Amino acid sequence: MTSRPARAPGGLAAYQARVVAEKRRAILDAAAAAFLQSGYDGTTLEAVARRAGVSTGTLFKRFPTKAALFEAIMERIWEAGPDAPASPLASTLPVREALRGIGRDYARLLRAPGVEGLFRVIVAEVNRFPELGRALYERGKKPYLDRLHVQLQAAAADGAVSIADIPLAARQLLGMINDLIFWPRLLVKDLPVTDEDVARVVDEAVETFLARYGRSA
C-alpha cells in the first residue's frame, strides 16, 4: 500500500492564518487612507472594501460597522506603542528615572506612524461622534495618567515628592510633553521631531516637574 506524504505540521492552518492576517492588514490600511482622505462621516464601508480589494461581505464579516473599523485602526496604533499595564504598579526606580520612563513611553505613543492624521479625524468629528473622543482618551492618554497616579502616590508616600493634587500634577507632566512633541505636529504637517528632541523634551519636563514638586528627587 502506498503511503501518503506527510503534511507539514500546521502548513494549511499557517497559510490560512497568513491569508486572514493579510486581508485584515489590507482592510485597515485602506480604511486609514479613506478616513484621512474623506473624514469619518465621508467614509463608507463599501468604499473601504473597494480600496482594499476585498468583497463587502468579507469586510462586513470582520467589521460590521464603521465604528468597529475605526476602533480597529486605533487599536493597531495602541498595539504598536509601548505597553501600558491595565493595573499599573509603581516602579522601584528613583522617582526621576520612573517619571522619565513613563514620559518616554507616552512620547513613543504620540509618535506612532499615522497617529497625527487619525487624531485630526477624531478632532474634526468628535462633536457628531463623541464615542471617538472617549475611545481616544480611554485607550490613549488615560493609561499613562493611571501609571503616573500610582507612581506619584508611591513617591509621595516615600517623601520624594509633595503633591496636593496628584491628578492635576500628572496632567501637567504629560501636558509639557505633548505640547512640544505632539500638538505642533498635529497642526503642522510633516513637522520633524527627532529622537534627540523627544529625549530633551521629556528630560526637561521631568526636571521642571521635580523643581515644583520634588523633595529629595
JSON list of C-alpha atoms in Angstrom, two decimals:
[
{"chain": "A", "resi": 1, "resn": "MET", "atom": "CA", "xyz": [0.00, 0.00, 0.00]},
{"chain": "A", "resi": 2, "resn": "THR", "atom": "CA", "xyz": [1.38, 3.37, -0.99]},
{"chain": "A", "resi": 3, "resn": "SER", "atom": "CA", "xyz": [1.78, 5.72, 1.93]},
{"chain": "A", "resi": 4, "resn": "ARG", "atom": "CA", "xyz": [0.70, 9.36, 1.62]},
{"chain": "A", "resi": 5, "resn": "PRO", "atom": "CA", "xyz": [3.32, 12.06, 2.08]},
{"chain": "A", "resi": 6, "resn": "ALA", "atom": "CA", "xyz": [3.17, 13.61, 5.48]},
{"chain": "A", "resi": 7, "resn": "ARG", "atom": "CA", "xyz": [1.69, 17.10, 5.57]},
{"chain": "A", "resi": 8, "resn": "ALA", "atom": "CA", "xyz": [3.91, 19.74, 7.08]},
{"chain": "A", "resi": 9, "resn": "PRO", "atom": "CA", "xyz": [2.79, 20.41, 10.64]},
{"chain": "A", "resi": 10, "resn": "GLY", "atom": "CA", "xyz": [0.40, 23.34, 10.66]},
{"chain": "A", "resi": 11, "resn": "GLY", "atom": "CA", "xyz": [1.02, 24.02, 6.97]},
{"chain": "A", "resi": 12, "resn": "LEU", "atom": "CA", "xyz": [-2.59, 24.61, 5.91]},
{"chain": "A", "resi": 13, "resn": "ALA", "atom": "CA", "xyz": [-3.51, 26.32, 9.16]},
{"chain": "A", "resi": 14, "resn": "ALA", "atom": "CA", "xyz": [-0.49, 28.60, 8.92]},
{"chain": "A", "resi": 15, "resn": "TYR", "atom": "CA", "xyz": [-1.36, 29.51, 5.32]},
{"chain": "A", "resi": 16, "resn": "GLN", "atom": "CA", "xyz": [-4.97, 30.28, 6.22]},
{"chain": "A", "resi": 17, "resn": "ALA", "atom": "CA", "xyz": [-3.89, 32.39, 9.18]},
{"chain": "A", "resi": 18, "resn": "ARG", "atom": "CA", "xyz": [-1.48, 34.31, 6.94]},
{"chain": "A", "resi": 19, "resn": "VAL", "atom": "CA", "xyz": [-4.24, 35.00, 4.39]},
{"chain": "A", "resi": 20, "resn": "VAL", "atom": "CA", "xyz": [-6.58, 36.23, 7.12]},
{"chain": "A", "resi": 21, "resn": "ALA", "atom": "CA", "xyz": [-3.86, 38.48, 8.55]},
{"chain": "A", "resi": 22, "resn": "GLU", "atom": "CA", "xyz": [-3.01, 39.89, 5.11]},
{"chain": "A", "resi": 23, "resn": "LYS", "atom": "CA", "xyz": [-6.66, 40.68, 4.38]},
{"chain": "A", "resi": 24, "resn": "ARG", "atom": "CA", "xyz": [-7.05, 42.35, 7.76]},
{"chain": "A", "resi": 25, "resn": "ARG", "atom": "CA", "xyz": [-3.93, 44.43, 7.17]},
{"chain": "A", "resi": 26, "resn": "ALA", "atom": "CA", "xyz": [-5.16, 45.43, 3.68]},
{"chain": "A", "resi": 27, "resn": "ILE", "atom": "CA", "xyz": [-8.54, 46.44, 5.08]},
{"chain": "A", "resi": 28, "resn": "LEU", "atom": "CA", "xyz": [-7.06, 48.52, 7.89]},
{"chain": "A", "resi": 29, "resn": "ASP", "atom": "CA", "xyz": [-4.55, 50.19, 5.56]},
{"chain": "A", "resi": 30, "resn": "ALA", "atom": "CA", "xyz": [-7.33, 51.04, 3.12]},
{"chain": "A", "resi": 31, "resn": "ALA", "atom": "CA", "xyz": [-9.61, 52.27, 5.88]},
{"chain": "A", "resi": 32, "resn": "ALA", "atom": "CA", "xyz": [-6.93, 54.50, 7.39]},
{"chain": "A", "resi": 33, "resn": "ALA", "atom": "CA", "xyz": [-6.28, 56.06, 3.99]},
{"chain": "A", "resi": 34, "resn": "ALA", "atom": "CA", "xyz": [-10.02, 56.55, 3.40]},
{"chain": "A", "resi": 35, "resn": "PHE", "atom": "CA", "xyz": [-10.60, 58.17, 6.78]},
{"chain": "A", "resi": 36, "resn": "LEU", "atom": "CA", "xyz": [-7.68, 60.53, 6.24]},
{"chain": "A", "resi": 37, "resn": "GLN", "atom": "CA", "xyz": [-8.90, 61.44, 2.76]},
{"chain": "A", "resi": 38, "resn": "SER", "atom": "CA", "xyz": [-12.67, 61.65, 3.32]},
{"chain": "A", "resi": 39, "resn": "GLY", "atom": "CA", "xyz": [-13.10, 62.04, 7.07]},
{"chain": "A", "resi": 40, "resn": "TYR", "atom": "CA", "xyz": [-15.10, 59.77, 9.33]},
{"chain": "A", "resi": 41, "resn": "ASP", "atom": "CA", "xyz": [-18.53, 60.78, 8.06]},
{"chain": "A", "resi": 42, "resn": "GLY", "atom": "CA", "xyz": [-17.46, 60.71, 4.41]},
{"chain": "A", "resi": 43, "resn": "THR", "atom": "CA", "xyz": [-16.03, 57.19, 4.54]},
{"chain": "A", "resi": 44, "resn": "THR", "atom": "CA", "xyz": [-18.22, 54.19, 3.71]},
{"chain": "A", "resi": 45, "resn": "LEU", "atom": "CA", "xyz": [-17.53, 50.52, 4.27]},
{"chain": "A", "resi": 46, "resn": "GLU", "atom": "CA", "xyz": [-18.20, 49.86, 0.60]},
{"chain": "A", "resi": 47, "resn": "ALA", "atom": "CA", "xyz": [-15.51, 52.35, -0.41]},
{"chain": "A", "resi": 48, "resn": "VAL", "atom": "CA", "xyz": [-13.05, 50.76, 2.01]},
{"chain": "A", "resi": 49, "resn": "ALA", "atom": "CA", "xyz": [-13.79, 47.30, 0.57]},
{"chain": "A", "resi": 50, "resn": "ARG", "atom": "CA", "xyz": [-13.09, 48.53, -2.97]},
{"chain": "A", "resi": 51, "resn": "ARG", "atom": "CA", "xyz": [-9.86, 50.21, -1.92]},
{"chain": "A", "resi": 52, "resn": "ALA", "atom": "CA", "xyz": [-8.74, 47.08, -0.05]},
{"chain": "A", "resi": 53, "resn": "GLY", "atom": "CA", "xyz": [-9.61, 44.76, -2.93]},
{"chain": "A", "resi": 54, "resn": "VAL", "atom": "CA", "xyz": [-11.96, 42.60, -0.86]},
{"chain": "A", "resi": 55, "resn": "SER", "atom": "CA", "xyz": [-15.65, 41.88, -1.09]},
{"chain": "A", "resi": 56, "resn": "THR", "atom": "CA", "xyz": [-18.09, 43.86, 1.01]},
{"chain": "A", "resi": 57, "resn": "GLY", "atom": "CA", "xyz": [-19.13, 40.56, 2.59]},
{"chain": "A", "resi": 58, "resn": "THR", "atom": "CA", "xyz": [-15.58, 39.90, 3.73]},
{"chain": "A", "resi": 59, "resn": "LEU", "atom": "CA", "xyz": [-15.30, 43.38, 5.23]},
{"chain": "A", "resi": 60, "resn": "PHE", "atom": "CA", "xyz": [-18.73, 43.28, 6.93]},
{"chain": "A", "resi": 61, "resn": "LYS", "atom": "CA", "xyz": [-17.90, 39.90, 8.44]},
{"chain": "A", "resi": 62, "resn": "ARG", "atom": "CA", "xyz": [-14.84, 41.33, 10.15]},
{"chain": "A", "resi": 63, "resn": "PHE", "atom": "CA", "xyz": [-16.04, 44.89, 10.77]},
{"chain": "A", "resi": 64, "resn": "PRO", "atom": "CA", "xyz": [-19.85, 45.14, 10.78]},
{"chain": "A", "resi": 65, "resn": "THR", "atom": "CA", "xyz": [-19.85, 48.90, 11.49]},
{"chain": "A", "resi": 66, "resn": "LYS", "atom": "CA", "xyz": [-17.73, 51.90, 10.63]},
{"chain": "A", "resi": 67, "resn": "ALA", "atom": "CA", "xyz": [-17.13, 52.49, 14.33]},
{"chain": "A", "resi": 68, "resn": "ALA", "atom": "CA", "xyz": [-15.71, 48.96, 14.70]},
{"chain": "A", "resi": 69, "resn": "LEU", "atom": "CA", "xyz": [-13.42, 49.59, 11.74]},
{"chain": "A", "resi": 70, "resn": "PHE", "atom": "CA", "xyz": [-12.13, 52.88, 13.10]},
{"chain": "A", "resi": 71, "resn": "GLU", "atom": "CA", "xyz": [-11.63, 51.32, 16.53]},
{"chain": "A", "resi": 72, "resn": "ALA", "atom": "CA", "xyz": [-9.55, 48.54, 14.94]},
{"chain": "A", "resi": 73, "resn": "ILE", "atom": "CA", "xyz": [-7.32, 51.14, 13.27]},
{"chain": "A", "resi": 74, "resn": "MET", "atom": "CA", "xyz": [-6.73, 52.90, 16.57]},
{"chain": "A", "resi": 75, "resn": "GLU", "atom": "CA", "xyz": [-6.21, 49.55, 18.29]},
{"chain": "A", "resi": 76, "resn": "ARG", "atom": "CA", "xyz": [-3.40, 48.84, 15.85]},
{"chain": "A", "resi": 77, "resn": "ILE", "atom": "CA", "xyz": [-1.76, 52.11, 16.88]},
{"chain": "A", "resi": 78, "resn": "TRP", "atom": "CA", "xyz": [-2.07, 51.28, 20.58]},
{"chain": "A", "resi": 79, "resn": "GLU", "atom": "CA", "xyz": [-0.62, 47.81, 19.95]},
{"chain": "A", "resi": 80, "resn": "ALA", "atom": "CA", "xyz": [2.33, 49.34, 18.10]},
{"chain": "A", "resi": 81, "resn": "GLY", "atom": "CA", "xyz": [3.06, 51.63, 21.02]},
{"chain": "A", "resi": 82, "resn": "PRO", "atom": "CA", "xyz": [4.63, 50.76, 24.36]},
{"chain": "A", "resi": 83, "resn": "ASP", "atom": "CA", "xyz": [2.76, 48.60, 26.83]},
{"chain": "A", "resi": 84, "resn": "ALA", "atom": "CA", "xyz": [0.68, 50.39, 29.43]},
{"chain": "A", "resi": 85, "resn": "PRO", "atom": "CA", "xyz": [-0.46, 47.84, 32.03]},
{"chain": "A", "resi": 86, "resn": "ALA", "atom": "CA", "xyz": [-4.16, 47.78, 32.89]},
{"chain": "A", "resi": 87, "resn": "SER", "atom": "CA", "xyz": [-3.27, 47.73, 36.62]},
{"chain": "A", "resi": 88, "resn": "PRO", "atom": "CA", "xyz": [-0.02, 49.72, 36.76]},
{"chain": "A", "resi": 89, "resn": "LEU", "atom": "CA", "xyz": [2.43, 49.07, 39.55]},
{"chain": "A", "resi": 90, "resn": "ALA", "atom": "CA", "xyz": [4.79, 51.65, 40.95]},
{"chain": "A", "resi": 91, "resn": "SER", "atom": "CA", "xyz": [8.34, 51.32, 39.66]},
{"chain": "A", "resi": 92, "resn": "THR", "atom": "CA", "xyz": [11.10, 50.66, 42.16]},
{"chain": "A", "resi": 93, "resn": "LEU", "atom": "CA", "xyz": [13.37, 53.08, 40.28]},
{"chain": "A", "resi": 94, "resn": "PRO", "atom": "CA", "xyz": [14.16, 56.50, 41.76]},
{"chain": "A", "resi": 95, "resn": "VAL", "atom": "CA", "xyz": [11.32, 58.91, 41.03]},
{"chain": "A", "resi": 96, "resn": "ARG", "atom": "CA", "xyz": [13.27, 60.85, 38.38]},
{"chain": "A", "resi": 97, "resn": "GLU", "atom": "CA", "xyz": [14.00, 57.73, 36.33]},
{"chain": "A", "resi": 98, "resn": "ALA", "atom": "CA", "xyz": [10.48, 56.34, 36.80]},
{"chain": "A", "resi": 99, "resn": "LEU", "atom": "CA", "xyz": [8.92, 59.56, 35.52]},
{"chain": "A", "resi": 100, "resn": "ARG", "atom": "CA", "xyz": [11.31, 59.68, 32.57]},
{"chain": "A", "resi": 101, "resn": "GLY", "atom": "CA", "xyz": [10.34, 56.13, 31.65]},
{"chain": "A", "resi": 102, "resn": "ILE", "atom": "CA", "xyz": [6.62, 56.93, 31.64]},
{"chain": "A", "resi": 103, "resn": "GLY", "atom": "CA", "xyz": [7.26, 60.14, 29.72]},
{"chain": "A", "resi": 104, "resn": "ARG", "atom": "CA", "xyz": [9.29, 58.36, 27.04]},
{"chain": "A", "resi": 105, "resn": "ASP", "atom": "CA", "xyz": [6.64, 55.67, 26.66]},
{"chain": "A", "resi": 106, "resn": "TYR", "atom": "CA", "xyz": [3.98, 58.34, 26.23]},
{"chain": "A", "resi": 107, "resn": "ALA", "atom": "CA", "xyz": [6.12, 60.18, 23.69]},
{"chain": "A", "resi": 108, "resn": "ARG", "atom": "CA", "xyz": [6.59, 56.98, 21.67]},
{"chain": "A", "resi": 109, "resn": "LEU", "atom": "CA", "xyz": [2.82, 56.53, 21.51]},
{"chain": "A", "resi": 110, "resn": "LEU", "atom": "CA", "xyz": [2.37, 60.11, 20.31]},
{"chain": "A", "resi": 111, "resn": "ARG", "atom": "CA", "xyz": [4.89, 59.47, 17.53]},
{"chain": "A", "resi": 112, "resn": "ALA", "atom": "CA", "xyz": [3.38, 56.19, 16.32]},
{"chain": "A", "resi": 113, "resn": "PRO", "atom": "CA", "xyz": [3.08, 56.11, 12.49]},
{"chain": "A", "resi": 114, "resn": "GLY", "atom": "CA", "xyz": [-0.07, 57.80, 11.23]},
{"chain": "A", "resi": 115, "resn": "VAL", "atom": "CA", "xyz": [-1.24, 58.92, 14.64]},
{"chain": "A", "resi": 116, "resn": "GLU", "atom": "CA", "xyz": [-1.43, 62.65, 13.83]},
{"chain": "A", "resi": 117, "resn": "GLY", "atom": "CA", "xyz": [-3.68, 62.17, 10.82]},
{"chain": "A", "resi": 118, "resn": "LEU", "atom": "CA", "xyz": [-6.12, 59.93, 12.66]},
{"chain": "A", "resi": 119, "resn": "PHE", "atom": "CA", "xyz": [-6.19, 62.32, 15.60]},
{"chain": "A", "resi": 120, "resn": "ARG", "atom": "CA", "xyz": [-7.13, 65.07, 13.13]},
{"chain": "A", "resi": 121, "resn": "VAL", "atom": "CA", "xyz": [-10.07, 62.92, 12.00]},
{"chain": "A", "resi": 122, "resn": "ILE", "atom": "CA", "xyz": [-11.20, 62.47, 15.61]},
{"chain": "A", "resi": 123, "resn": "VAL", "atom": "CA", "xyz": [-10.90, 66.18, 16.40]},
{"chain": "A", "resi": 124, "resn": "ALA", "atom": "CA", "xyz": [-12.89, 67.06, 13.29]},
{"chain": "A", "resi": 125, "resn": "GLU", "atom": "CA", "xyz": [-15.68, 64.57, 14.01]},
{"chain": "A", "resi": 126, "resn": "VAL", "atom": "CA", "xyz": [-15.87, 64.45, 17.80]},
{"chain": "A", "resi": 127, "resn": "ASN", "atom": "CA", "xyz": [-18.98, 66.66, 18.06]},
{"chain": "A", "resi": 128, "resn": "ARG", "atom": "CA", "xyz": [-21.00, 64.28, 15.89]},
{"chain": "A", "resi": 129, "resn": "PHE", "atom": "CA", "xyz": [-19.29, 61.09, 17.03]},
{"chain": "A", "resi": 130, "resn": "PRO", "atom": "CA", "xyz": [-18.33, 61.61, 20.69]},
{"chain": "A", "resi": 131, "resn": "GLU", "atom": "CA", "xyz": [-17.52, 57.92, 21.08]},
{"chain": "A", "resi": 132, "resn": "LEU", "atom": "CA", "xyz": [-14.36, 58.54, 19.04]},
{"chain": "A", "resi": 133, "resn": "GLY", "atom": "CA", "xyz": [-13.10, 61.05, 21.59]},
{"chain": "A", "resi": 134, "resn": "ARG", "atom": "CA", "xyz": [-13.97, 58.78, 24.50]},
{"chain": "A", "resi": 135, "resn": "ALA", "atom": "CA", "xyz": [-12.11, 55.85, 22.94]},
{"chain": "A", "resi": 136, "resn": "LEU", "atom": "CA", "xyz": [-9.11, 58.06, 22.22]},
{"chain": "A", "resi": 137, "resn": "TYR", "atom": "CA", "xyz": [-8.92, 59.16, 25.85]},
{"chain": "A", "resi": 138, "resn": "GLU", "atom": "CA", "xyz": [-9.56, 55.72, 27.36]},
{"chain": "A", "resi": 139, "resn": "ARG", "atom": "CA", "xyz": [-7.00, 53.91, 25.21]},
{"chain": "A", "resi": 140, "resn": "GLY", "atom": "CA", "xyz": [-4.56, 56.72, 24.56]},
{"chain": "A", "resi": 141, "resn": "LYS", "atom": "CA", "xyz": [-3.93, 59.11, 27.44]},
{"chain": "A", "resi": 142, "resn": "LYS", "atom": "CA", "xyz": [-5.68, 57.50, 30.41]},
{"chain": "A", "resi": 143, "resn": "PRO", "atom": "CA", "xyz": [-3.31, 54.51, 30.80]},
{"chain": "A", "resi": 144, "resn": "TYR", "atom": "CA", "xyz": [-0.36, 56.88, 31.15]},
{"chain": "A", "resi": 145, "resn": "LEU", "atom": "CA", "xyz": [-2.23, 59.08, 33.62]},
{"chain": "A", "resi": 146, "resn": "ASP", "atom": "CA", "xyz": [-3.03, 55.96, 35.63]},
{"chain": "A", "resi": 147, "resn": "ARG", "atom": "CA", "xyz": [0.63, 54.95, 35.65]},
{"chain": "A", "resi": 148, "resn": "LEU", "atom": "CA", "xyz": [1.61, 58.41, 36.82]},
{"chain": "A", "resi": 149, "resn": "HIS", "atom": "CA", "xyz": [-1.03, 58.43, 39.57]},
{"chain": "A", "resi": 150, "resn": "VAL", "atom": "CA", "xyz": [0.35, 55.19, 41.00]},
{"chain": "A", "resi": 151, "resn": "GLN", "atom": "CA", "xyz": [3.96, 56.33, 40.67]},
{"chain": "A", "resi": 152, "resn": "LEU", "atom": "CA", "xyz": [3.33, 59.72, 42.25]},
{"chain": "A", "resi": 153, "resn": "GLN", "atom": "CA", "xyz": [1.32, 58.23, 45.11]},
{"chain": "A", "resi": 154, "resn": "ALA", "atom": "CA", "xyz": [4.24, 55.90, 45.87]},
{"chain": "A", "resi": 155, "resn": "ALA", "atom": "CA", "xyz": [6.75, 58.76, 45.59]},
{"chain": "A", "resi": 156, "resn": "ALA", "atom": "CA", "xyz": [4.63, 60.91, 47.92]},
{"chain": "A", "resi": 157, "resn": "ALA", "atom": "CA", "xyz": [4.44, 58.07, 50.44]},
{"chain": "A", "resi": 158, "resn": "ASP", "atom": "CA", "xyz": [8.25, 57.79, 50.32]},
{"chain": "A", "resi": 159, "resn": "GLY", "atom": "CA", "xyz": [8.68, 61.54, 50.80]},
{"chain": "A", "resi": 160, "resn": "ALA", "atom": "CA", "xyz": [10.28, 62.06, 47.38]},
{"chain": "A", "resi": 161, "resn": "VAL", "atom": "CA", "xyz": [7.56, 64.50, 46.25]},
{"chain": "A", "resi": 162, "resn": "SER", "atom": "CA", "xyz": [4.98, 66.71, 47.91]},
{"chain": "A", "resi": 163, "resn": "ILE", "atom": "CA", "xyz": [1.83, 66.97, 45.79]},
{"chain": "A", "resi": 164, "resn": "ALA", "atom": "CA", "xyz": [-1.56, 68.18, 46.99]},
{"chain": "A", "resi": 165, "resn": "ASP", "atom": "CA", "xyz": [-3.40, 67.27, 43.75]},
{"chain": "A", "resi": 166, "resn": "ILE", "atom": "CA", "xyz": [-1.88, 64.22, 42.06]},
{"chain": "A", "resi": 167, "resn": "PRO", "atom": "CA", "xyz": [-4.35, 64.03, 39.12]},
{"chain": "A", "resi": 168, "resn": "LEU", "atom": "CA", "xyz": [-3.56, 67.68, 38.27]},
{"chain": "A", "resi": 169, "resn": "ALA", "atom": "CA", "xyz": [0.17, 67.11, 38.61]},
{"chain": "A", "resi": 170, "resn": "ALA", "atom": "CA", "xyz": [0.03, 64.05, 36.33]},
{"chain": "A", "resi": 171, "resn": "ARG", "atom": "CA", "xyz": [-1.75, 66.07, 33.65]},
{"chain": "A", "resi": 172, "resn": "GLN", "atom": "CA", "xyz": [0.80, 68.84, 33.99]},
{"chain": "A", "resi": 173, "resn": "LEU", "atom": "CA", "xyz": [3.67, 66.44, 33.31]},
{"chain": "A", "resi": 174, "resn": "LEU", "atom": "CA", "xyz": [2.05, 64.84, 30.26]},
{"chain": "A", "resi": 175, "resn": "GLY", "atom": "CA", "xyz": [0.96, 68.28, 29.08]},
{"chain": "A", "resi": 176, "resn": "MET", "atom": "CA", "xyz": [4.54, 69.52, 28.99]},
{"chain": "A", "resi": 177, "resn": "ILE", "atom": "CA", "xyz": [5.41, 66.54, 26.81]},
{"chain": "A", "resi": 178, "resn": "ASN", "atom": "CA", "xyz": [2.56, 66.56, 24.31]},
{"chain": "A", "resi": 179, "resn": "ASP", "atom": "CA", "xyz": [2.57, 70.35, 24.00]},
{"chain": "A", "resi": 180, "resn": "LEU", "atom": "CA", "xyz": [6.02, 70.19, 22.42]},
{"chain": "A", "resi": 181, "resn": "ILE", "atom": "CA", "xyz": [6.06, 66.76, 20.79]},
{"chain": "A", "resi": 182, "resn": "PHE", "atom": "CA", "xyz": [2.51, 66.19, 19.58]},
{"chain": "A", "resi": 183, "resn": "TRP", "atom": "CA", "xyz": [0.46, 69.36, 19.12]},
{"chain": "A", "resi": 184, "resn": "PRO", "atom": "CA", "xyz": [2.86, 71.14, 16.76]},
{"chain": "A", "resi": 185, "resn": "ARG", "atom": "CA", "xyz": [2.88, 68.02, 14.53]},
{"chain": "A", "resi": 186, "resn": "LEU", "atom": "CA", "xyz": [-0.90, 67.84, 14.68]},
{"chain": "A", "resi": 187, "resn": "LEU", "atom": "CA", "xyz": [-1.17, 71.39, 13.35]},
{"chain": "A", "resi": 188, "resn": "VAL", "atom": "CA", "xyz": [1.84, 71.46, 11.00]},
{"chain": "A", "resi": 189, "resn": "LYS", "atom": "CA", "xyz": [2.00, 68.52, 8.61]},
{"chain": "A", "resi": 190, "resn": "ASP", "atom": "CA", "xyz": [5.36, 66.70, 8.36]},
{"chain": "A", "resi": 191, "resn": "LEU", "atom": "CA", "xyz": [6.97, 68.83, 11.05]},
{"chain": "A", "resi": 192, "resn": "PRO", "atom": "CA", "xyz": [10.16, 66.95, 12.00]},
{"chain": "A", "resi": 193, "resn": "VAL", "atom": "CA", "xyz": [10.68, 65.83, 15.60]},
{"chain": "A", "resi": 194, "resn": "THR", "atom": "CA", "xyz": [13.85, 63.85, 16.21]},
{"chain": "A", "resi": 195, "resn": "ASP", "atom": "CA", "xyz": [14.65, 61.26, 18.87]},
{"chain": "A", "resi": 196, "resn": "GLU", "atom": "CA", "xyz": [17.03, 63.81, 20.37]},
{"chain": "A", "resi": 197, "resn": "ASP", "atom": "CA", "xyz": [14.19, 66.36, 20.53]},
{"chain": "A", "resi": 198, "resn": "VAL", "atom": "CA", "xyz": [12.00, 63.84, 22.35]},
{"chain": "A", "resi": 199, "resn": "ALA", "atom": "CA", "xyz": [14.67, 62.92, 24.89]},
{"chain": "A", "resi": 200, "resn": "ARG", "atom": "CA", "xyz": [15.34, 66.57, 25.65]},
{"chain": "A", "resi": 201, "resn": "VAL", "atom": "CA", "xyz": [11.65, 67.45, 25.97]},
{"chain": "A", "resi": 202, "resn": "VAL", "atom": "CA", "xyz": [10.95, 64.54, 28.32]},
{"chain": "A", "resi": 203, "resn": "ASP", "atom": "CA", "xyz": [14.03, 65.17, 30.46]},
{"chain": "A", "resi": 204, "resn": "GLU", "atom": "CA", "xyz": [13.28, 68.88, 30.78]},
{"chain": "A", "resi": 205, "resn": "ALA", "atom": "CA", "xyz": [9.61, 68.18, 31.58]},
{"chain": "A", "resi": 206, "resn": "VAL", "atom": "CA", "xyz": [10.63, 65.85, 34.40]},
{"chain": "A", "resi": 207, "resn": "GLU", "atom": "CA", "xyz": [13.18, 68.35, 35.75]},
{"chain": "A", "resi": 208, "resn": "THR", "atom": "CA", "xyz": [10.60, 71.15, 35.68]},
{"chain": "A", "resi": 209, "resn": "PHE", "atom": "CA", "xyz": [8.08, 68.87, 37.39]},
{"chain": "A", "resi": 210, "resn": "LEU", "atom": "CA", "xyz": [10.52, 67.91, 40.15]},
{"chain": "A", "resi": 211, "resn": "ALA", "atom": "CA", "xyz": [11.57, 71.52, 40.64]},
{"chain": "A", "resi": 212, "resn": "ARG", "atom": "CA", "xyz": [7.94, 72.20, 41.51]},
{"chain": "A", "resi": 213, "resn": "TYR", "atom": "CA", "xyz": [7.03, 69.05, 43.45]},
{"chain": "A", "resi": 214, "resn": "GLY", "atom": "CA", "xyz": [10.24, 67.24, 44.33]},
{"chain": "A", "resi": 215, "resn": "ARG", "atom": "CA", "xyz": [11.76, 66.97, 47.77]},
{"chain": "A", "resi": 216, "resn": "SER", "atom": "CA", "xyz": [14.65, 64.53, 47.69]},
{"chain": "A", "resi": 217, "resn": "ALA", "atom": "CA", "xyz": [14.50, 63.60, 43.99]}
]
